[in-house]
mmCIF file of C-alpha atoms in Angstrom:
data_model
loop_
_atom_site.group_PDB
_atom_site.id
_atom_site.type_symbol
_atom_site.label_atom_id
_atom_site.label_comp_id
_atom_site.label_asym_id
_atom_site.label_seq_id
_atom_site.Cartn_x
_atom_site.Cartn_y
_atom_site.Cartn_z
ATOM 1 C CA UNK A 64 0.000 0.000 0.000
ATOM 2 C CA UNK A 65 1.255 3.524 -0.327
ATOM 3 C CA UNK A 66 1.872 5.527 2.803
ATOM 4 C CA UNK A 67 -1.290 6.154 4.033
ATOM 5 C CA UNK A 68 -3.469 9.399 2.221
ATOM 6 C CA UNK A 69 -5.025 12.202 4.643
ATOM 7 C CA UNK A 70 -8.247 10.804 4.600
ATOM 8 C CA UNK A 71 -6.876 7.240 5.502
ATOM 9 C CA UNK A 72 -4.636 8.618 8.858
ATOM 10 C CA UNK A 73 -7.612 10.476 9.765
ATOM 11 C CA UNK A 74 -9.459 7.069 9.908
ATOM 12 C CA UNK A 75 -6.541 5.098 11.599
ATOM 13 C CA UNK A 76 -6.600 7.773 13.903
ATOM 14 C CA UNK A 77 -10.350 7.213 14.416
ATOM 15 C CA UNK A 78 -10.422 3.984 14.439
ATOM 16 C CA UNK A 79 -7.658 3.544 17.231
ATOM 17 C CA UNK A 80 -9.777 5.820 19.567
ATOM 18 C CA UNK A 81 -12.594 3.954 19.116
ATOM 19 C CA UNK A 82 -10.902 0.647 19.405
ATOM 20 C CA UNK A 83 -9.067 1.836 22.341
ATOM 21 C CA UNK A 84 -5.292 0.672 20.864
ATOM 22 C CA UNK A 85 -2.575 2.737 19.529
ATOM 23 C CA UNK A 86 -0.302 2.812 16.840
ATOM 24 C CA UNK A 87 3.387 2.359 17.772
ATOM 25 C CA UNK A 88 5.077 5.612 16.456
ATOM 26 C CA UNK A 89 8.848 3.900 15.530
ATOM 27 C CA UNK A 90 11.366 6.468 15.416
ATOM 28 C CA UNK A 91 14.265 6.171 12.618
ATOM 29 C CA UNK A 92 17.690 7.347 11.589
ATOM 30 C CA UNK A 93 17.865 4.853 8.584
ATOM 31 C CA UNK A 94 17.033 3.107 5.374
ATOM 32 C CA UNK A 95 17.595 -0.258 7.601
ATOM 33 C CA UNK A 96 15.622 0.935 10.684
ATOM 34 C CA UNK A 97 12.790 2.033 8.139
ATOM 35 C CA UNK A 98 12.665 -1.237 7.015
ATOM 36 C CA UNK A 99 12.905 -3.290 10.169
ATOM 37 C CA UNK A 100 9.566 -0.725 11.076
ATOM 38 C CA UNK A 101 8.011 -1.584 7.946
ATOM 39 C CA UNK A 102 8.144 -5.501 8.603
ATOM 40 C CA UNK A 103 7.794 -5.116 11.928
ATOM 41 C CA UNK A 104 4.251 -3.420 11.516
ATOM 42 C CA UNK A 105 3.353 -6.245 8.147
ATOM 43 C CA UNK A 106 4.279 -9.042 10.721
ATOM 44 C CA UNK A 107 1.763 -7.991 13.234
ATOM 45 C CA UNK A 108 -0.295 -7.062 10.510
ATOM 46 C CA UNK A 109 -0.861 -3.264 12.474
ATOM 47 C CA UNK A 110 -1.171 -0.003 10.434
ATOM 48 C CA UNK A 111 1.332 2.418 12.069
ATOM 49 C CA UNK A 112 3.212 5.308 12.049
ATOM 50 C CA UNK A 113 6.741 5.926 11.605
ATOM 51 C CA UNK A 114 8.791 9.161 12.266
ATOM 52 C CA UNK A 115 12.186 11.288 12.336
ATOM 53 C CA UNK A 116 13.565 13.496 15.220
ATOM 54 C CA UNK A 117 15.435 16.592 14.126
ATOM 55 C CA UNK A 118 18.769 14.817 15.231
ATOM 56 C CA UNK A 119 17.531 11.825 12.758
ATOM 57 C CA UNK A 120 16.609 14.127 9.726
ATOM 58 C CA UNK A 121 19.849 15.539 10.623
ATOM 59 C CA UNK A 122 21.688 12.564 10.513
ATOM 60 C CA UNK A 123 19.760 11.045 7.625
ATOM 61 C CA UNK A 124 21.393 14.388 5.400
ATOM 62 C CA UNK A 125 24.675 12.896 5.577
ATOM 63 C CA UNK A 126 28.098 13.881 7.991
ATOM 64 C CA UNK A 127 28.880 16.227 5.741
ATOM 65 C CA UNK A 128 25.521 18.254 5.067
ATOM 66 C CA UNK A 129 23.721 18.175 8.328
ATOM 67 C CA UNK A 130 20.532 19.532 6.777
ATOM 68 C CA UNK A 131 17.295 18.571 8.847
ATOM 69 C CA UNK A 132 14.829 19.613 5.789
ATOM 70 C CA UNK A 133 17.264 17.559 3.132
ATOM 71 C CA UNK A 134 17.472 14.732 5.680
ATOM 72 C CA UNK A 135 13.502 14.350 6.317
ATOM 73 C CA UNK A 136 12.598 14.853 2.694
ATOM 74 C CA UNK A 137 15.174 11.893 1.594
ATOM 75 C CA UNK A 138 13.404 10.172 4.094
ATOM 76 C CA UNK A 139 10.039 10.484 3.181
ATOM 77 C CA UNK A 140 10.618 9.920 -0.690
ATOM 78 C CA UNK A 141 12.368 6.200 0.206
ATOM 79 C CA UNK A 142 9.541 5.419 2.402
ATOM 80 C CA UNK A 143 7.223 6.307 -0.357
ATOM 81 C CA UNK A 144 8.441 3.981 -2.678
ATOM 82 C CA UNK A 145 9.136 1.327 -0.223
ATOM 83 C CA UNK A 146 5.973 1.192 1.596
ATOM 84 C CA UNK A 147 4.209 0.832 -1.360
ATOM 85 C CA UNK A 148 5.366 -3.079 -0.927
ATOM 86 C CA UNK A 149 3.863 -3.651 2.192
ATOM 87 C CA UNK A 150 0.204 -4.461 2.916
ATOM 88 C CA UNK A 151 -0.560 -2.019 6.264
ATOM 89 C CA UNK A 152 -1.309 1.676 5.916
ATOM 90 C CA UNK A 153 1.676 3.553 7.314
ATOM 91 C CA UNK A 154 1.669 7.327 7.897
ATOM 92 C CA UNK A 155 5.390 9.661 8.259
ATOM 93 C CA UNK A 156 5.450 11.800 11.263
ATOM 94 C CA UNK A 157 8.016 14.430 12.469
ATOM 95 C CA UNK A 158 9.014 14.193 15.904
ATOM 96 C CA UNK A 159 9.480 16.740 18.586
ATOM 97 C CA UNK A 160 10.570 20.259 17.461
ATOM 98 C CA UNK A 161 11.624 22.795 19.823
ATOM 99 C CA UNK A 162 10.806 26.482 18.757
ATOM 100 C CA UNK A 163 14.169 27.384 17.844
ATOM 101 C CA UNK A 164 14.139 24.691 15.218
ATOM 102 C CA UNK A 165 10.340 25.216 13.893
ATOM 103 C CA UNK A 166 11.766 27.663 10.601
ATOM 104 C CA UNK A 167 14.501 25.077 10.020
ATOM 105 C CA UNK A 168 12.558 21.994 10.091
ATOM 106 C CA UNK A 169 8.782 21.900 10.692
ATOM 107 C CA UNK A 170 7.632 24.962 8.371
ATOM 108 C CA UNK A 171 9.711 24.315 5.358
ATOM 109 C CA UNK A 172 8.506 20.976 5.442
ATOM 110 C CA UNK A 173 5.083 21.854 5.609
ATOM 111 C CA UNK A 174 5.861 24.179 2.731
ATOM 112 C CA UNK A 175 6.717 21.543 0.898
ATOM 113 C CA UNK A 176 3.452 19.611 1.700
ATOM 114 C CA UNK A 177 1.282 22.416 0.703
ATOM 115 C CA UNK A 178 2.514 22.786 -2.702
ATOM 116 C CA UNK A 179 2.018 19.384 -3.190
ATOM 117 C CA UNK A 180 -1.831 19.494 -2.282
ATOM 118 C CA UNK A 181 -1.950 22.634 -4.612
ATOM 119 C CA UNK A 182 -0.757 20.262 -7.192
ATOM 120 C CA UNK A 183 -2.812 17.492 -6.441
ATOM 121 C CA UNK A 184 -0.942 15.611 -4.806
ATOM 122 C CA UNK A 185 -0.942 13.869 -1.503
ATOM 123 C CA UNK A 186 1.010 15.601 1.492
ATOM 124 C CA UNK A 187 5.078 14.578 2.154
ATOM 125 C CA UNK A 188 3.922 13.801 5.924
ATOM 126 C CA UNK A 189 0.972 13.087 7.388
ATOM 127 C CA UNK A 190 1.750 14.931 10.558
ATOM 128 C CA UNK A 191 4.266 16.973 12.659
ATOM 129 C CA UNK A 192 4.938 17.726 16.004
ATOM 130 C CA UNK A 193 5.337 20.758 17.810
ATOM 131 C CA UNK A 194 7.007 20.669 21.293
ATOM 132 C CA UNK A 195 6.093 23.775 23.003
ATOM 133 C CA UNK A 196 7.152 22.471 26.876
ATOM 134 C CA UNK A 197 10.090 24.741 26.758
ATOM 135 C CA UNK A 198 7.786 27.793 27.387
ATOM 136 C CA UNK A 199 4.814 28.895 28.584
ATOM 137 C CA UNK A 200 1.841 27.583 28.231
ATOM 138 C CA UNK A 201 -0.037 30.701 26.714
ATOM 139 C CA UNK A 202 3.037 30.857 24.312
ATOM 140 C CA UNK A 203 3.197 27.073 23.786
ATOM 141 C CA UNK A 204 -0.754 27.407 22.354
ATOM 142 C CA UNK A 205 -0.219 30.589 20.537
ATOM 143 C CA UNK A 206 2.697 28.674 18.728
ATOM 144 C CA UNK A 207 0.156 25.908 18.158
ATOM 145 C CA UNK A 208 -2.676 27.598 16.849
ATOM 146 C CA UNK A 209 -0.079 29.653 13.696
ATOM 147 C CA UNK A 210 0.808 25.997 12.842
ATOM 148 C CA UNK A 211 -2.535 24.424 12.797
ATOM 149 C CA UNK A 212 -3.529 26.809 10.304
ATOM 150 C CA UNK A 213 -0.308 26.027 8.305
ATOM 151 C CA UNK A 214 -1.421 22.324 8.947
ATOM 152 C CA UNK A 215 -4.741 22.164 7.551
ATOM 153 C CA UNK A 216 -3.769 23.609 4.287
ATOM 154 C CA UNK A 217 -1.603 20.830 3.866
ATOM 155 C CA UNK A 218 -3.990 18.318 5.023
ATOM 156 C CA UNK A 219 -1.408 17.653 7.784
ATOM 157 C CA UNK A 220 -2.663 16.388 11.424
ATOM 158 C CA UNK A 221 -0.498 18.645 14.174
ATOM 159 C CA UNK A 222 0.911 17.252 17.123
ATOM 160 C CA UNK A 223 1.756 19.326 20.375
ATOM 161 C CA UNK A 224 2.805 18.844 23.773
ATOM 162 C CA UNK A 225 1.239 20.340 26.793
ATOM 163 C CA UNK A 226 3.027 19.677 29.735
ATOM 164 C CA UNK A 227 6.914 18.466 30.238
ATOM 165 C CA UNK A 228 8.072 15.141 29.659
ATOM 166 C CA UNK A 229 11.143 14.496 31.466
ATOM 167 C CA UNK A 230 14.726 13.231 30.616
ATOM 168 C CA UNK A 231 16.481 14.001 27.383
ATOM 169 C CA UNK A 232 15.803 13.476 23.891
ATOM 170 C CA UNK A 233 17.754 15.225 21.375
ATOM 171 C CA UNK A 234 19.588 17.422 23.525
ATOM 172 C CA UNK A 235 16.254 18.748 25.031
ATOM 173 C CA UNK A 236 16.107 17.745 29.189
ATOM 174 C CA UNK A 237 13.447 18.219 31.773
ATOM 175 C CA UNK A 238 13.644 17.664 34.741
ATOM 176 C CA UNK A 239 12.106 15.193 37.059
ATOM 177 C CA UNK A 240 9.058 16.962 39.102
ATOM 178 C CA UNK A 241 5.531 18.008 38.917
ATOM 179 C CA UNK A 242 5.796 19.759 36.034
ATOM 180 C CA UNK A 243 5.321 16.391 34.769
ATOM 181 C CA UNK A 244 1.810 16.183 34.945
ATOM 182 C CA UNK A 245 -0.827 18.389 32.409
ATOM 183 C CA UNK A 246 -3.675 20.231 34.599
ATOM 184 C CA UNK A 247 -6.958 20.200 33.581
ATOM 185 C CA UNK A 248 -6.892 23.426 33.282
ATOM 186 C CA UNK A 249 -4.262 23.457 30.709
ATOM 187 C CA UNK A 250 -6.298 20.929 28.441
ATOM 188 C CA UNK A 251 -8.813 23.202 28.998
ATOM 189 C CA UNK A 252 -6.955 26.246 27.162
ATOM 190 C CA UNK A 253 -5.679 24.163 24.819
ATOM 191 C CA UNK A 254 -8.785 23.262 23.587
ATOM 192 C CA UNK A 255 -10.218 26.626 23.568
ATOM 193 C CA UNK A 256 -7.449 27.632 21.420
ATOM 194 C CA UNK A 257 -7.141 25.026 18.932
ATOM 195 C CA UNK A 258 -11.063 23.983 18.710
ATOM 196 C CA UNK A 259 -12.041 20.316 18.412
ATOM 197 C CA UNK A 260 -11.247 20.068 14.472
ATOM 198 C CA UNK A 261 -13.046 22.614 12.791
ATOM 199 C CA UNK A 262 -9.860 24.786 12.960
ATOM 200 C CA UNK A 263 -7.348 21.416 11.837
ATOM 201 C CA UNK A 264 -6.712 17.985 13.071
ATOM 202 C CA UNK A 265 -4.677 17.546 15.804
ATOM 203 C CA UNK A 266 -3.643 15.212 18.491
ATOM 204 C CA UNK A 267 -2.575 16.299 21.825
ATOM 205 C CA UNK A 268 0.674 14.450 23.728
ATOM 206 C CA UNK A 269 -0.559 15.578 27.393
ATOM 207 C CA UNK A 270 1.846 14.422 30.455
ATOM 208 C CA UNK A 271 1.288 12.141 33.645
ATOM 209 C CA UNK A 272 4.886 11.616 34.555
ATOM 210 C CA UNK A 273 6.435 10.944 31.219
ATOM 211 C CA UNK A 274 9.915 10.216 30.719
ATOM 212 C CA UNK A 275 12.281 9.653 27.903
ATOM 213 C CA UNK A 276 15.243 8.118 28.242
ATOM 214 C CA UNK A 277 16.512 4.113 29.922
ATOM 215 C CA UNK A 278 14.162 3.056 33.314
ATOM 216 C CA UNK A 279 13.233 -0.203 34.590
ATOM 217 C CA UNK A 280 10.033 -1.179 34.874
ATOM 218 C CA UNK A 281 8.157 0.440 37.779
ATOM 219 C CA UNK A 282 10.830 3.250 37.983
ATOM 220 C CA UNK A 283 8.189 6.025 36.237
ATOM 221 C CA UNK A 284 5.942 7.045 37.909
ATOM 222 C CA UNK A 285 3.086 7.345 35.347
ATOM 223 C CA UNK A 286 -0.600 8.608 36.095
ATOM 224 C CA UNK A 287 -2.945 7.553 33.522
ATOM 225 C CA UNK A 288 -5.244 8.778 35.510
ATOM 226 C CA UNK A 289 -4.821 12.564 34.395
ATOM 227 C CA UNK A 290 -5.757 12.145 31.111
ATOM 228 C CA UNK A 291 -9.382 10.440 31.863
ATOM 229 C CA UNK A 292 -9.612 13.800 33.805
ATOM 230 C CA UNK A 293 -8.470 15.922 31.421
ATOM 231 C CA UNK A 294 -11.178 13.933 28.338
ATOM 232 C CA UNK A 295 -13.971 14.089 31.230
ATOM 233 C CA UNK A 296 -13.366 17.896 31.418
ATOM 234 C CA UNK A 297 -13.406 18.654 27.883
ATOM 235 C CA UNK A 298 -16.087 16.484 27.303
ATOM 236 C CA UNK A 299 -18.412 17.845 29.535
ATOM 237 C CA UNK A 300 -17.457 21.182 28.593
ATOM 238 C CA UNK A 301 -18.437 20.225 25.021
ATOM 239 C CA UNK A 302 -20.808 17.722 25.084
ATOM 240 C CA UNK A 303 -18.675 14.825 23.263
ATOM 241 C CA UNK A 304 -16.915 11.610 24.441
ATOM 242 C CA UNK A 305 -13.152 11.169 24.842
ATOM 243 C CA UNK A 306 -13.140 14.109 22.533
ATOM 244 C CA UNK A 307 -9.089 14.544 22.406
ATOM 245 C CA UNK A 308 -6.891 12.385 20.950
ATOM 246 C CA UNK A 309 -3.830 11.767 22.674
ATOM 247 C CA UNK A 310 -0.260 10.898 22.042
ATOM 248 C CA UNK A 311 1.906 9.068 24.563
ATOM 249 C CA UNK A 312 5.550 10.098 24.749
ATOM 250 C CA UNK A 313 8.415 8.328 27.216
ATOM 251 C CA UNK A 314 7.223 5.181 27.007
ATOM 252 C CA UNK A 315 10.233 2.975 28.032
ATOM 253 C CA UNK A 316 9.999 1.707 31.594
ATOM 254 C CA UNK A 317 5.930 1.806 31.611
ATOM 255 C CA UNK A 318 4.332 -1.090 32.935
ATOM 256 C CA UNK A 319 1.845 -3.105 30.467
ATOM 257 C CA UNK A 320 -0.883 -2.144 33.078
ATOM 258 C CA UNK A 321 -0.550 1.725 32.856
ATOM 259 C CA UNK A 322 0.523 1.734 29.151
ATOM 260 C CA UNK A 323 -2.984 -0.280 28.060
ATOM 261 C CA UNK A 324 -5.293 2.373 30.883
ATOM 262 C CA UNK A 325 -3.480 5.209 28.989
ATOM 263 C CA UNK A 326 -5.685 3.810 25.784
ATOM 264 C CA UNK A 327 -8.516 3.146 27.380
ATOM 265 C CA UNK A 328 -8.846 7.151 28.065
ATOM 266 C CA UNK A 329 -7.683 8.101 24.488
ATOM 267 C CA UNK A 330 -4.374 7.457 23.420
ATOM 268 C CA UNK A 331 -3.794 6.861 19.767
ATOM 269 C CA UNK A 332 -0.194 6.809 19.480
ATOM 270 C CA UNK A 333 2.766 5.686 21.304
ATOM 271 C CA UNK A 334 6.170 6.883 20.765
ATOM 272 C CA UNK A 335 8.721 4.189 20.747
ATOM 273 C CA UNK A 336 12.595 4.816 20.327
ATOM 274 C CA UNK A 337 14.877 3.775 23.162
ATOM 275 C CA UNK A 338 13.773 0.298 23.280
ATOM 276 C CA UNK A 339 13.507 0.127 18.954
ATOM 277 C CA UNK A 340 17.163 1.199 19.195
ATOM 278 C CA UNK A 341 18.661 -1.590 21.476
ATOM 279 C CA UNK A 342 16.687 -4.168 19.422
ATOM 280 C CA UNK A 343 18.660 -3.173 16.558
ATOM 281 C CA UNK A 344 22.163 -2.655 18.101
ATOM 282 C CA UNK A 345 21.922 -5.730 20.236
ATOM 283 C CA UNK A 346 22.386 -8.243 17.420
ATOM 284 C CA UNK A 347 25.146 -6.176 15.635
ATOM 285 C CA UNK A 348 26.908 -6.426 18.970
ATOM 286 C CA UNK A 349 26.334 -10.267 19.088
ATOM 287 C CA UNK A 350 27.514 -10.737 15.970
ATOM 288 C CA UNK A 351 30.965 -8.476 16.715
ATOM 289 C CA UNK A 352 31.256 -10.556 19.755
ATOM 290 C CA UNK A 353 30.705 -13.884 18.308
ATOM 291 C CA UNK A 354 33.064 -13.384 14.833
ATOM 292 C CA UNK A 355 35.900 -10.964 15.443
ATOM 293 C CA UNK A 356 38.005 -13.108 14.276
ATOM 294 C CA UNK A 357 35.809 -12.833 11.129
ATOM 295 C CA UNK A 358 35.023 -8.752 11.242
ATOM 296 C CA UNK A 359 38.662 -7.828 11.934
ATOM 297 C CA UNK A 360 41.726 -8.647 10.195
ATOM 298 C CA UNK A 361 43.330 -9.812 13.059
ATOM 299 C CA UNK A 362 47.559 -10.766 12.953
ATOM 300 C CA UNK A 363 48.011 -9.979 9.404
ATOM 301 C CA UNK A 364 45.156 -12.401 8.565
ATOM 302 C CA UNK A 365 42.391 -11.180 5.853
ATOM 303 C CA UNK A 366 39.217 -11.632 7.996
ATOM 304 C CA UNK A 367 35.984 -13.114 6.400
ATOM 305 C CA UNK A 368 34.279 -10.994 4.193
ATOM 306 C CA UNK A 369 31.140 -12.858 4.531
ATOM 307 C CA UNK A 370 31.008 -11.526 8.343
ATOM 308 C CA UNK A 371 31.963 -8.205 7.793
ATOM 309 C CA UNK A 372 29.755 -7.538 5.331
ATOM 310 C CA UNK A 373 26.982 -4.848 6.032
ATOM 311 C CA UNK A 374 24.067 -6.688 4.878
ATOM 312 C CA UNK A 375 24.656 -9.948 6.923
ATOM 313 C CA UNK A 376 25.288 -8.383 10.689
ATOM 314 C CA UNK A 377 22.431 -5.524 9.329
ATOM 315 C CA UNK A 378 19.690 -8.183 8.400
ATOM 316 C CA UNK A 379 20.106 -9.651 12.095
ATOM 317 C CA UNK A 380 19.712 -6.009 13.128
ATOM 318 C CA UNK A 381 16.600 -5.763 11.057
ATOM 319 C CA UNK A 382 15.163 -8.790 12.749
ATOM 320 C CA UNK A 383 15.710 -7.692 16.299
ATOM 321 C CA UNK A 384 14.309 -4.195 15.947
ATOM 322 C CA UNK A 385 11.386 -5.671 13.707
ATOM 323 C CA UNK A 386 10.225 -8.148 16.197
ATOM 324 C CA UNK A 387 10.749 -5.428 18.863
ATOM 325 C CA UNK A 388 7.607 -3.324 16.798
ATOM 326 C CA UNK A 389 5.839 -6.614 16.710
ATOM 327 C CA UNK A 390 6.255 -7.103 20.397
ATOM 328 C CA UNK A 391 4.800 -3.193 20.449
ATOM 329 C CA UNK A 392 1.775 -3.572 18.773
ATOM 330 C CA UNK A 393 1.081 -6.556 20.888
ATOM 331 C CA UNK A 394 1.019 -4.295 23.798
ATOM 332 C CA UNK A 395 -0.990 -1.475 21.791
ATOM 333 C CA UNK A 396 -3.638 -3.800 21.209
ATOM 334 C CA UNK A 397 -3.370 -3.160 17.036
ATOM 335 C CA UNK A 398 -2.190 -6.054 16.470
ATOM 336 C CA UNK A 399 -4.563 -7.617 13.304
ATOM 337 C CA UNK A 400 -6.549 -3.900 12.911
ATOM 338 C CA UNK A 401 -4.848 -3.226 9.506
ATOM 339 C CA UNK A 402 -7.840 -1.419 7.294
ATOM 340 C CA UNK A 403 -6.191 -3.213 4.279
#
């Protein structure tokens, strides 16, 4: 299938909420790790989402250009082509972007995007984020509300962050406090600025003790509860149910219990990058380990080139990170919801 059109996100999106699972949003730097996401999501037969960081569009530019636009829009013309291969719906997302990095990343590309509805064709990704933590709230929403116009004529769905997550990601760090948790009255103004859709699409990655980065199990402190508080607000405000839908960031070292109550009150997505990243590293390492006798050309010897080539250590690599997004939508609950 191609990556998924406007019309198609906006039903995954729907569809999830309703369903009560989430998509698995897989964070890449790489043709490979593209790939692994792509099978990964086929295997569990899941529709999902897959996105690049700043530091990642970076990174995919090249050493030597560094350009976060060039990076992202390499990106996003591979995974055009290549998802057209697989049989789930897969949207491109951009992930958090600070405001100091909005002209050099998120606007251009939604430039980009807009021209190519004016032409008639579909946009280059489906959605972006916006992480206004970093300042105030009334700022953070003023921010939000510019760009949602920008979305919609693009037929791009916004993301945006109310709240703090904590840790780092990208060189951005929080720390570890209350500021962790969104109020209700913050959802409140949010909504109030951004309407409920008839301004633009958006989803809404609200905090209850978030935090990127390494933890064991138990060792975050999450409170799922603040979002059902936050929807309950809204909703009676407005007269809908579970109106907002919500986007869960800092995943690693969340218990299975709290991750699956955070969709029963809304969440649609799920960002997942730490643990994505050891699944693909850990079987390059094994394979170092295991044949360095092979990999290096050790005491004048020539090595093997059959274990030093790229493709055989990277297709284990593959298979540990793609299982790892299997292994995600488990825990999502989208496992088998493909609208194929």
């Amino acid at each position: 299938m191609p990556i998924a059109s406007p019309e198609a996100y906006a039903e995954m999106l729907d569809r999830a909420k309703a369903g009560r699972y989430a998509y698995p949003a897989i964070n890449v730097t790489s043709s490979q790790t593209l790939n692994a996401a792509l099978k990964g999501f086929a295997d569990a037969e899941s529709d999902g989402i897959i996105q690049v960081s700043t530091g990642g569009a970076e990174y995919l530019s090249g050493p030597s250009v560094k350009d976060m636009v060039t990076g992202a829009v390499a990106f996003a013309a591979y995974a055009h082509e290549v998802a057209k291969k697989y049989p789930v719906n897969i949207a491109l997302h951009t992930d958090h972007c600070p405001k100091d990095k909005l002209d050099k990343f998120v606007r251009p590309l939604m430039a980009i995007s807009q021209e190519r509805v004016k032409a008639g064709q579909e946009p280059l990704f489906q959605s972006h984020m916006w992480d206004g933590s970093a300042v105030p709230v009334a700022e953070n929403l003023e921010i939000a509300e510019q760009l949602l116009t920008e979305a919609a004529k693009g037929k791009i769905v916004l993301e945006i962050e109310v709240g703090v997550v904590g840790g780092e990601e990208d060189g951005v760090e929080n720390a570890i406090n209350d500021k962790l948790y969104t109020t209700v009255e913050d959802g409140l103004a949010m909504v109030d600025a951004l309407g409920l859709g008839e301004k633009g699409r958006y989803m809404a990655a609200l905090t209850f003790g978030n935090v990127h980065g390494v933890y064991k199990p138990g060792n975050v402190k999450l409170r799922p509860e603040v979002l059902k508080q936050i929807q309950d607000a809204v909703g009676a405000k407005y007269g809908k149910d579970k109106p907002l839908s919500l986007v869960f960031h800092g995943g690693s070292g969340s218990l299975l219990s709290e991750i699956r109550e955070a969709l029963d009150y809304g969440v649609v997505k799920m960002n997942i990058d730490t643990d994505t990243q050891y699944t693909f590293t850990r079987p390059v390492a094994d394979h170092m380990f295991r044949n360095y006798d092979g990999v290096l050309k050790v005491d004048g010897e020539v090595g093997n080139k059959k274990m030093y080539d790229p493709r055989v250590w990277g297709k284990a690599a593959e298979a540990g990170m793609a299982a790892r997004v299997v292994e995600a939508c488990e825990h999502l609950r989208s496992t088998g919801t493909t609208m194929k």
